Amino acid sequence: MTLFSSVELAPRDPILGLNEAFGADTRADKVNLGVGVYYDANGHVPLLRAVREAEKARVEAMLPRGYLPIDGIALYDQAVQRLLFGASSPLLADRRVVTAQALGGTGALKVGADFLRHLNPNAPVAISDPSWENHRALFEAAGFKVVNYPYYNAPTHGVDVDGMIAGLEALPKGAVVVLHACCHNPTGVDLGAGDWKRVIDTVRKHALVPFLDIAYQGFGDGIDADAVAVRLFADSGLPFFVASSFSKSFSLYGERVGALSIVTASHDEAVRVQSQIKRVIRTNYSNPPTHGAAVVSAVLNHAELRATWEVELGEMRDRIREMRRGLVQRLAAHGAKGDYGFIEAQRGMFSYSGLSAAQVERLRTEFGIYAVGTGRICVAALNDGNLDRVAEAIAQVS
Ligand code: PMP
């Protein structure tokens, strides 16, 4: 017997496992559509011009490396609030929003989960069926029971809004509902403004606790358009949580830049909530790292850099749209069975392609094209160099 002799091997992350298999594949024309990052037209993770300029200025300033405040850079937190709620939001004027810099969107979710656990330890957490695979694991690790609410409707390639509302209505009072604010991962299908209003009515009627996850703001229709759910919740007067991430929108994956925002009923409440959020952070990792948030803050708070970033974000969004259109066209040209037009209507980086696990397996073994077993493909991994090959392969397995 040793201390660790009874430790079992934890299951491998399915997507990371896919990446390892892709790395080991020796075929020169292999394509990895299983990734969760944005690739540019050359198949690389971009370093944005706005980021490069802000970083250059930071390096040249040669600043000392003291600790940040527990809730991060104040100018960063304020810039996050303006992106989410709009600069003229009465919530901000009333100082009812608490925002803390966090370690990416994941860190924001975890800090929020730890605080919620302290607030209401017995509440279940409801996530969409399907959802980003870490939602369940993260909330379970924080001590919650996690359940699903209906979301994706495979036959229509859309959202089962009625099923979703019925699922939410069946939850007990106080249940936490995790909602993808835009660019749903993994399906690519979002709620419309009218659907959001129904969700908000249900949340109000059943006293649910909304936790919005916005990891792709700007990848759907634009910065403000993609914040529609956040803005509608803000207008509702209800309290809610928002986890935001800049991993994709600034292409700063490894810098871990995100934020947790909590909308409260009054400034007095916000002060108390903030003190508890700081306690959660202090006892987890004390305070966040500087570099990534300083870069994002510099870009968001500097008119010229901000304009550059908005152009670059628009370029990423447009390229994804172009790839969606290109894939649909080429699938038709290669005689793929079925109508793939729905891929063009989806938003964000991902697409539930409708491919079965068996078809995904054939794509991998016969063509060296890697996708997630659920049929999720990353549209942002397509480019003019691989689009035709991918479409031809999908047509062959269709
Ligand atoms: N939420 C969703 C829906 C995501 O897709 C992701 C990233 N794939 C995250 C949160 C986490 O983002 P981050 O890398 O910033 O932790």
PDB file of C-alpha atoms in Angstrom, residues 103-357:
ATOM      1  CA  LEU A 103      -9.457  33.208 -14.798  1.00  0.00           C
ATOM      2  CA  GLY A 104     -11.278  33.002 -18.102  1.00  0.00           C
ATOM      3  CA  GLY A 105     -14.946  32.157 -18.451  1.00  0.00           C
ATOM      4  CA  THR A 106     -14.282  28.906 -16.587  1.00  0.00           C
ATOM      5  CA  GLY A 107     -12.874  30.752 -13.580  1.00  0.00           C
ATOM      6  CA  ALA A 108     -15.858  33.101 -13.599  1.00  0.00           C
ATOM      7  CA  LEU A 109     -18.267  30.160 -13.583  1.00  0.00           C
ATOM      8  CA  LYS A 110     -16.379  28.512 -10.717  1.00  0.00           C
ATOM      9  CA  VAL A 111     -16.254  31.638  -8.533  1.00  0.00           C
ATOM     10  CA  GLY A 112     -19.980  32.129  -9.200  1.00  0.00           C
ATOM     11  CA  ALA A 113     -20.677  28.464  -8.430  1.00  0.00           C
ATOM     12  CA  ASP A 114     -18.762  28.626  -5.135  1.00  0.00           C
ATOM     13  CA  PHE A 115     -20.692  31.737  -4.102  1.00  0.00           C
ATOM     14  CA  LEU A 116     -24.030  30.158  -5.084  1.00  0.00           C
ATOM     15  CA  ARG A 117     -23.213  27.056  -3.095  1.00  0.00           C
ATOM     16  CA  HIS A 118     -22.776  29.252  -0.043  1.00  0.00           C
ATOM     17  CA  LEU A 119     -26.041  31.066  -0.861  1.00  0.00           C
ATOM     18  CA  ASN A 120     -28.241  28.053  -1.564  1.00  0.00           C
ATOM     19  CA  PRO A 121     -26.445  24.723  -1.096  1.00  0.00           C
ATOM     20  CA  ASN A 122     -29.430  22.561  -2.020  1.00  0.00           C
ATOM     21  CA  ALA A 123     -30.405  24.198  -5.306  1.00  0.00           C
ATOM     22  CA  PRO A 124     -30.058  22.017  -8.394  1.00  0.00           C
ATOM     23  CA  VAL A 125     -28.220  23.498 -11.371  1.00  0.00           C
ATOM     24  CA  ALA A 126     -29.895  23.081 -14.763  1.00  0.00           C
ATOM     25  CA  ILE A 127     -27.829  23.122 -17.950  1.00  0.00           C
ATOM     26  CA  SER A 128     -28.953  22.850 -21.562  1.00  0.00           C
ATOM     27  CA  ASP A 129     -29.162  19.475 -23.283  1.00  0.00           C
ATOM     28  CA  PRO A 130     -26.539  19.421 -24.710  1.00  0.00           C
ATOM     29  CA  SER A 131     -24.124  21.949 -23.214  1.00  0.00           C
ATOM     30  CA  TRP A 132     -20.444  22.801 -23.079  1.00  0.00           C
ATOM     31  CA  GLU A 133     -19.102  19.628 -21.473  1.00  0.00           C
ATOM     32  CA  ASN A 134     -17.405  21.450 -18.582  1.00  0.00           C
ATOM     33  CA  HIS A 135     -20.665  22.967 -17.275  1.00  0.00           C
ATOM     34  CA  ARG A 136     -21.801  19.722 -15.671  1.00  0.00           C
ATOM     35  CA  ALA A 137     -18.359  18.807 -14.331  1.00  0.00           C
ATOM     36  CA  LEU A 138     -17.717  22.274 -12.954  1.00  0.00           C
ATOM     37  CA  PHE A 139     -21.010  22.628 -11.084  1.00  0.00           C
ATOM     38  CA  GLU A 140     -20.800  19.040  -9.807  1.00  0.00           C
ATOM     39  CA  ALA A 141     -17.274  19.733  -8.566  1.00  0.00           C
ATOM     40  CA  ALA A 142     -18.680  22.778  -6.743  1.00  0.00           C
ATOM     41  CA  GLY A 143     -21.067  20.404  -4.938  1.00  0.00           C
ATOM     42  CA  PHE A 144     -24.281  20.821  -6.931  1.00  0.00           C
ATOM     43  CA  LYS A 145     -26.665  18.287  -8.366  1.00  0.00           C
ATOM     44  CA  VAL A 146     -26.770  19.023 -12.111  1.00  0.00           C
ATOM     45  CA  VAL A 147     -29.792  18.323 -14.311  1.00  0.00           C
ATOM     46  CA  ASN A 148     -30.572  19.044 -17.980  1.00  0.00           C
ATOM     47  CA  TYR A 149     -33.296  21.158 -19.494  1.00  0.00           C
ATOM     48  CA  PRO A 150     -34.371  20.382 -23.093  1.00  0.00           C
ATOM     49  CA  TYR A 151     -32.663  22.589 -25.661  1.00  0.00           C
ATOM     50  CA  TYR A 152     -31.643  21.157 -29.008  1.00  0.00           C
ATOM     51  CA  ASN A 153     -34.252  19.867 -31.407  1.00  0.00           C
ATOM     52  CA  ALA A 154     -32.385  17.554 -33.783  1.00  0.00           C
ATOM     53  CA  PRO A 155     -35.105  17.155 -36.454  1.00  0.00           C
ATOM     54  CA  THR A 156     -35.511  20.937 -36.891  1.00  0.00           C
ATOM     55  CA  HIS A 157     -31.843  21.782 -36.179  1.00  0.00           C
ATOM     56  CA  GLY A 158     -33.249  24.465 -33.879  1.00  0.00           C
ATOM     57  CA  VAL A 159     -34.132  25.107 -30.254  1.00  0.00           C
ATOM     58  CA  ASP A 160     -37.028  23.235 -28.669  1.00  0.00           C
ATOM     59  CA  VAL A 161     -38.274  26.415 -27.015  1.00  0.00           C
ATOM     60  CA  ASP A 162     -41.530  24.905 -25.716  1.00  0.00           C
ATOM     61  CA  GLY A 163     -39.626  21.945 -24.270  1.00  0.00           C
ATOM     62  CA  MET A 164     -37.096  24.284 -22.725  1.00  0.00           C
ATOM     63  CA  ILE A 165     -39.772  26.419 -21.057  1.00  0.00           C
ATOM     64  CA  ALA A 166     -41.553  23.304 -19.758  1.00  0.00           C
ATOM     65  CA  GLY A 167     -38.224  22.026 -18.404  1.00  0.00           C
ATOM     66  CA  LEU A 168     -37.583  25.309 -16.614  1.00  0.00           C
ATOM     67  CA  GLU A 169     -41.127  25.366 -15.208  1.00  0.00           C
ATOM     68  CA  ALA A 170     -40.547  21.932 -13.671  1.00  0.00           C
ATOM     69  CA  LEU A 171     -37.494  23.105 -11.700  1.00  0.00           C
ATOM     70  CA  PRO A 172     -37.845  23.846  -7.988  1.00  0.00           C
ATOM     71  CA  LYS A 173     -37.788  27.444  -6.773  1.00  0.00           C
ATOM     72  CA  GLY A 174     -34.233  28.716  -6.417  1.00  0.00           C
ATOM     73  CA  ALA A 175     -32.760  26.344  -9.020  1.00  0.00           C
ATOM     74  CA  VAL A 176     -29.807  27.791 -10.927  1.00  0.00           C
ATOM     75  CA  VAL A 177     -30.272  27.908 -14.704  1.00  0.00           C
ATOM     76  CA  VAL A 178     -27.152  28.131 -16.839  1.00  0.00           C
ATOM     77  CA  LEU A 179     -27.962  29.886 -20.121  1.00  0.00           C
ATOM     78  CA  HIS A 180     -25.705  30.360 -23.148  1.00  0.00           C
ATOM     79  CA  ALA A 181     -26.137  34.061 -23.939  1.00  0.00           C
ATOM     80  CA  CYS A 182     -25.091  33.651 -27.585  1.00  0.00           C
ATOM     81  CA  CYS A 183     -23.352  31.276 -29.998  1.00  0.00           C
ATOM     82  CA  HIS A 184     -24.430  28.134 -28.132  1.00  0.00           C
ATOM     83  CA  ASN A 185     -21.647  25.610 -27.642  1.00  0.00           C
ATOM     84  CA  PRO A 186     -21.910  22.905 -28.999  1.00  0.00           C
ATOM     85  CA  THR A 187     -24.991  23.307 -31.219  1.00  0.00           C
ATOM     86  CA  GLY A 188     -24.639  26.791 -32.758  1.00  0.00           C
ATOM     87  CA  VAL A 189     -28.373  27.434 -32.305  1.00  0.00           C
ATOM     88  CA  ASP A 190     -29.542  30.375 -30.193  1.00  0.00           C
ATOM     89  CA  LEU A 191     -32.779  31.731 -28.778  1.00  0.00           C
ATOM     90  CA  GLY A 192     -34.349  34.773 -30.452  1.00  0.00           C
ATOM     91  CA  ALA A 193     -35.306  37.915 -28.502  1.00  0.00           C
ATOM     92  CA  GLY A 194     -38.926  36.716 -28.195  1.00  0.00           C
ATOM     93  CA  ASP A 195     -37.744  33.370 -26.805  1.00  0.00           C
ATOM     94  CA  TRP A 196     -35.550  35.148 -24.271  1.00  0.00           C
ATOM     95  CA  LYS A 197     -38.584  37.091 -23.067  1.00  0.00           C
ATOM     96  CA  ARG A 198     -40.391  33.799 -22.462  1.00  0.00           C
ATOM     97  CA  VAL A 199     -37.375  32.470 -20.555  1.00  0.00           C
ATOM     98  CA  ILE A 200     -37.255  35.622 -18.444  1.00  0.00           C
ATOM     99  CA  ASP A 201     -40.999  35.378 -17.640  1.00  0.00           C
ATOM    100  CA  THR A 202     -40.478  31.757 -16.578  1.00  0.00           C
ATOM    101  CA  VAL A 203     -37.426  32.605 -14.470  1.00  0.00           C
ATOM    102  CA  ARG A 204     -39.420  35.326 -12.725  1.00  0.00           C
ATOM    103  CA  LYS A 205     -42.525  33.207 -12.178  1.00  0.00           C
ATOM    104  CA  HIS A 206     -40.614  30.238 -10.781  1.00  0.00           C
ATOM    105  CA  ALA A 207     -37.993  32.258  -8.843  1.00  0.00           C
ATOM    106  CA  LEU A 208     -35.073  30.629 -10.695  1.00  0.00           C
ATOM    107  CA  VAL A 209     -31.515  31.953 -10.551  1.00  0.00           C
ATOM    108  CA  PRO A 210     -30.182  32.758 -14.047  1.00  0.00           C
ATOM    109  CA  PHE A 211     -26.466  32.297 -14.724  1.00  0.00           C
ATOM    110  CA  LEU A 212     -25.616  33.572 -18.214  1.00  0.00           C
ATOM    111  CA  ASP A 213     -22.474  32.268 -19.872  1.00  0.00           C
ATOM    112  CA  ILE A 214     -21.179  34.573 -22.606  1.00  0.00           C
ATOM    113  CA  ALA A 215     -17.975  33.166 -24.078  1.00  0.00           C
ATOM    114  CA  TYR A 216     -18.457  34.360 -27.674  1.00  0.00           C
ATOM    115  CA  GLN A 217     -19.651  37.982 -27.512  1.00  0.00           C
ATOM    116  CA  GLY A 218     -19.041  39.476 -30.960  1.00  0.00           C
ATOM    117  CA  PHE A 219     -18.833  36.125 -32.786  1.00  0.00           C
ATOM    118  CA  GLY A 220     -22.534  35.983 -33.656  1.00  0.00           C
ATOM    119  CA  ASP A 221     -23.970  39.263 -34.933  1.00  0.00           C
ATOM    120  CA  GLY A 222     -21.817  41.870 -33.161  1.00  0.00           C
ATOM    121  CA  ILE A 223     -20.920  43.094 -29.694  1.00  0.00           C
ATOM    122  CA  ASP A 224     -24.252  44.669 -28.796  1.00  0.00           C
ATOM    123  CA  ALA A 225     -26.446  42.267 -30.764  1.00  0.00           C
ATOM    124  CA  ASP A 226     -24.822  39.300 -29.013  1.00  0.00           C
ATOM    125  CA  ALA A 227     -25.529  40.868 -25.628  1.00  0.00           C
ATOM    126  CA  VAL A 228     -29.297  40.807 -26.259  1.00  0.00           C
ATOM    127  CA  ALA A 229     -29.949  38.220 -23.530  1.00  0.00           C
ATOM    128  CA  VAL A 230     -27.836  40.122 -21.011  1.00  0.00           C
ATOM    129  CA  ARG A 231     -29.631  43.381 -21.874  1.00  0.00           C
ATOM    130  CA  LEU A 232     -33.091  41.794 -21.629  1.00  0.00           C
ATOM    131  CA  PHE A 233     -32.270  40.295 -18.236  1.00  0.00           C
ATOM    132  CA  ALA A 234     -30.908  43.704 -17.192  1.00  0.00           C
ATOM    133  CA  ASP A 235     -34.219  45.320 -18.209  1.00  0.00           C
ATOM    134  CA  SER A 236     -36.192  42.675 -16.306  1.00  0.00           C
ATOM    135  CA  GLY A 237     -35.081  43.924 -12.896  1.00  0.00           C
ATOM    136  CA  LEU A 238     -34.205  40.362 -11.843  1.00  0.00           C
ATOM    137  CA  PRO A 239     -30.930  39.445 -10.130  1.00  0.00           C
ATOM    138  CA  PHE A 240     -28.600  37.339 -12.304  1.00  0.00           C
ATOM    139  CA  PHE A 241     -25.053  36.154 -12.849  1.00  0.00           C
ATOM    140  CA  VAL A 242     -22.902  36.552 -15.973  1.00  0.00           C
ATOM    141  CA  ALA A 243     -19.661  34.718 -16.722  1.00  0.00           C
ATOM    142  CA  SER A 244     -17.785  36.392 -19.557  1.00  0.00           C
ATOM    143  CA  SER A 245     -14.712  35.242 -21.430  1.00  0.00           C
ATOM    144  CA  PHE A 246     -12.272  37.042 -23.716  1.00  0.00           C
ATOM    145  CA  SER A 247     -10.465  33.859 -24.717  1.00  0.00           C
ATOM    146  CA  LYS A 248     -12.051  33.852 -28.172  1.00  0.00           C
ATOM    147  CA  SER A 249     -12.931  37.497 -28.781  1.00  0.00           C
ATOM    148  CA  PHE A 250      -9.347  38.629 -28.041  1.00  0.00           C
ATOM    149  CA  SER A 251      -7.694  35.338 -29.024  1.00  0.00           C
ATOM    150  CA  LEU A 252      -6.074  35.260 -25.574  1.00  0.00           C
ATOM    151  CA  TYR A 253      -6.823  31.654 -24.615  1.00  0.00           C
ATOM    152  CA  GLY A 254      -3.757  31.006 -22.479  1.00  0.00           C
ATOM    153  CA  GLU A 255      -3.866  34.340 -20.668  1.00  0.00           C
ATOM    154  CA  ARG A 256      -7.095  33.327 -18.856  1.00  0.00           C
ATOM    155  CA  VAL A 257      -9.079  36.550 -19.182  1.00  0.00           C
ATOM    156  CA  GLY A 258     -12.689  36.560 -18.038  1.00  0.00           C
ATOM    157  CA  ALA A 259     -14.998  38.123 -15.488  1.00  0.00           C
ATOM    158  CA  LEU A 260     -17.877  37.304 -13.200  1.00  0.00           C
ATOM    159  CA  SER A 261     -20.627  39.938 -12.996  1.00  0.00           C
ATOM    160  CA  ILE A 262     -23.542  39.768 -10.594  1.00  0.00           C
ATOM    161  CA  VAL A 263     -26.582  42.012 -10.921  1.00  0.00           C
ATOM    162  CA  THR A 264     -28.085  42.816  -7.519  1.00  0.00           C
ATOM    163  CA  ALA A 265     -31.160  44.751  -6.387  1.00  0.00           C
ATOM    164  CA  SER A 266     -29.341  47.736  -4.833  1.00  0.00           C
ATOM    165  CA  HIS A 267     -25.912  49.240  -4.284  1.00  0.00           C
ATOM    166  CA  ASP A 268     -26.052  48.138  -0.672  1.00  0.00           C
ATOM    167  CA  GLU A 269     -26.622  44.535  -1.773  1.00  0.00           C
ATOM    168  CA  ALA A 270     -23.813  44.866  -4.329  1.00  0.00           C
ATOM    169  CA  VAL A 271     -21.344  45.889  -1.623  1.00  0.00           C
ATOM    170  CA  ARG A 272     -22.200  42.821   0.458  1.00  0.00           C
ATOM    171  CA  VAL A 273     -22.134  40.458  -2.522  1.00  0.00           C
ATOM    172  CA  GLN A 274     -18.793  41.896  -3.614  1.00  0.00           C
ATOM    173  CA  SER A 275     -17.311  41.189  -0.184  1.00  0.00           C
ATOM    174  CA  GLN A 276     -18.374  37.535  -0.469  1.00  0.00           C
ATOM    175  CA  ILE A 277     -17.024  37.194  -4.018  1.00  0.00           C
ATOM    176  CA  LYS A 278     -13.707  38.550  -2.802  1.00  0.00           C
ATOM    177  CA  ARG A 279     -13.715  35.967  -0.017  1.00  0.00           C
ATOM    178  CA  VAL A 280     -14.259  33.165  -2.544  1.00  0.00           C
ATOM    179  CA  ILE A 281     -11.390  34.447  -4.706  1.00  0.00           C
ATOM    180  CA  ARG A 282      -9.070  35.081  -1.754  1.00  0.00           C
ATOM    181  CA  THR A 283      -9.442  31.521  -0.505  1.00  0.00           C
ATOM    182  CA  ASN A 284      -8.981  30.006  -3.978  1.00  0.00           C
ATOM    183  CA  TYR A 285      -6.093  31.834  -5.655  1.00  0.00           C
ATOM    184  CA  SER A 286      -5.805  35.098  -3.703  1.00  0.00           C
ATOM    185  CA  ASN A 287      -5.862  37.444  -6.698  1.00  0.00           C
ATOM    186  CA  PRO A 288      -5.809  37.185 -10.489  1.00  0.00           C
ATOM    187  CA  PRO A 289      -2.856  37.529 -12.900  1.00  0.00           C
ATOM    188  CA  THR A 290      -2.147  40.894 -14.490  1.00  0.00           C
ATOM    189  CA  HIS A 291      -1.074  40.575 -18.090  1.00  0.00           C
ATOM    190  CA  GLY A 292      -4.137  39.436 -20.041  1.00  0.00           C
ATOM    191  CA  ALA A 293      -6.607  41.689 -18.262  1.00  0.00           C
ATOM    192  CA  ALA A 294      -4.231  44.655 -18.535  1.00  0.00           C
ATOM    193  CA  VAL A 295      -4.077  44.096 -22.300  1.00  0.00           C
ATOM    194  CA  VAL A 296      -7.862  43.781 -22.649  1.00  0.00           C
ATOM    195  CA  SER A 297      -8.349  46.822 -20.439  1.00  0.00           C
ATOM    196  CA  ALA A 298      -5.888  48.870 -22.507  1.00  0.00           C
ATOM    197  CA  VAL A 299      -7.700  47.909 -25.722  1.00  0.00           C
ATOM    198  CA  LEU A 300     -11.217  48.519 -24.410  1.00  0.00           C
ATOM    199  CA  ASN A 301     -10.327  51.824 -22.771  1.00  0.00           C
ATOM    200  CA  HIS A 302      -8.329  53.280 -25.676  1.00  0.00           C
ATOM    201  CA  ALA A 303     -10.411  54.604 -28.603  1.00  0.00           C
ATOM    202  CA  GLU A 304      -7.975  53.681 -31.385  1.00  0.00           C
ATOM    203  CA  LEU A 305      -7.123  50.221 -30.076  1.00  0.00           C
ATOM    204  CA  ARG A 306     -10.778  49.572 -29.428  1.00  0.00           C
ATOM    205  CA  ALA A 307     -11.631  50.474 -33.028  1.00  0.00           C
ATOM    206  CA  THR A 308      -8.871  48.141 -34.277  1.00  0.00           C
ATOM    207  CA  TRP A 309     -10.194  45.318 -32.091  1.00  0.00           C
ATOM    208  CA  GLU A 310     -13.746  45.819 -33.339  1.00  0.00           C
ATOM    209  CA  VAL A 311     -12.514  45.543 -36.925  1.00  0.00           C
ATOM    210  CA  GLU A 312     -10.595  42.367 -36.094  1.00  0.00           C
ATOM    211  CA  LEU A 313     -13.536  40.861 -34.237  1.00  0.00           C
ATOM    212  CA  GLY A 314     -15.690  41.649 -37.275  1.00  0.00           C
ATOM    213  CA  GLU A 315     -13.131  39.909 -39.511  1.00  0.00           C
ATOM    214  CA  MET A 316     -13.291  36.759 -37.378  1.00  0.00           C
ATOM    215  CA  ARG A 317     -17.095  36.851 -37.392  1.00  0.00           C
ATOM    216  CA  ASP A 318     -17.246  37.376 -41.166  1.00  0.00           C
ATOM    217  CA  ARG A 319     -14.751  34.605 -41.854  1.00  0.00           C
ATOM    218  CA  ILE A 320     -16.800  32.125 -39.838  1.00  0.00           C
ATOM    219  CA  ARG A 321     -19.930  33.150 -41.773  1.00  0.00           C
ATOM    220  CA  GLU A 322     -18.100  32.759 -45.056  1.00  0.00           C
ATOM    221  CA  MET A 323     -16.985  29.265 -44.062  1.00  0.00           C
ATOM    222  CA  ARG A 324     -20.560  28.338 -43.136  1.00  0.00           C
ATOM    223  CA  ARG A 325     -21.776  29.548 -46.519  1.00  0.00           C
ATOM    224  CA  GLY A 326     -18.877  27.846 -48.313  1.00  0.00           C
ATOM    225  CA  LEU A 327     -19.488  24.535 -46.576  1.00  0.00           C
ATOM    226  CA  VAL A 328     -23.191  24.533 -47.442  1.00  0.00           C
ATOM    227  CA  GLN A 329     -22.430  25.363 -51.089  1.00  0.00           C
ATOM    228  CA  ARG A 330     -19.719  22.764 -51.467  1.00  0.00           C
ATOM    229  CA  LEU A 331     -21.730  20.059 -49.737  1.00  0.00           C
ATOM    230  CA  ALA A 332     -24.432  20.627 -52.333  1.00  0.00           C
ATOM    231  CA  ALA A 333     -21.849  20.683 -55.138  1.00  0.00           C
ATOM    232  CA  HIS A 334     -20.439  17.330 -53.990  1.00  0.00           C
ATOM    233  CA  GLY A 335     -23.928  15.831 -53.864  1.00  0.00           C
ATOM    234  CA  ALA A 336     -24.227  15.399 -50.090  1.00  0.00           C
ATOM    235  CA  LYS A 337     -27.557  13.788 -49.205  1.00  0.00           C
ATOM    236  CA  GLY A 338     -29.884  16.102 -47.318  1.00  0.00           C
ATOM    237  CA  ASP A 339     -30.245  19.834 -46.873  1.00  0.00           C
ATOM    238  CA  TYR A 340     -27.388  21.416 -44.936  1.00  0.00           C
ATOM    239  CA  GLY A 341     -28.766  24.958 -45.152  1.00  0.00           C
ATOM    240  CA  PHE A 342     -29.195  24.992 -41.382  1.00  0.00           C
ATOM    241  CA  ILE A 343     -25.401  25.280 -40.969  1.00  0.00           C
ATOM    242  CA  GLU A 344     -25.578  28.776 -42.425  1.00  0.00           C
ATOM    243  CA  ALA A 345     -28.254  29.843 -39.942  1.00  0.00           C
ATOM    244  CA  GLN A 346     -26.223  28.700 -36.916  1.00  0.00           C
ATOM    245  CA  ARG A 347     -24.076  31.201 -35.055  1.00  0.00           C
ATOM    246  CA  GLY A 348     -20.633  31.256 -33.506  1.00  0.00           C
ATOM    247  CA  MET A 349     -17.750  28.883 -33.939  1.00  0.00           C
ATOM    248  CA  PHE A 350     -19.598  25.603 -33.622  1.00  0.00           C
ATOM    249  CA  SER A 351     -22.064  23.605 -35.602  1.00  0.00           C
ATOM    250  CA  TYR A 352     -24.033  20.537 -34.728  1.00  0.00           C
ATOM    251  CA  SER A 353     -23.583  19.150 -38.219  1.00  0.00           C
ATOM    252  CA  GLY A 354     -26.141  16.371 -37.889  1.00  0.00           C
ATOM    253  CA  LEU A 355     -23.381  13.789 -38.515  1.00  0.00           C
ATOM    254  CA  SER A 356     -23.849  10.572 -36.541  1.00  0.00           C
ATOM    255  CA  ALA A 357     -21.130   8.991 -34.392  1.00  0.00           C
TER     256      ALA A 357
END
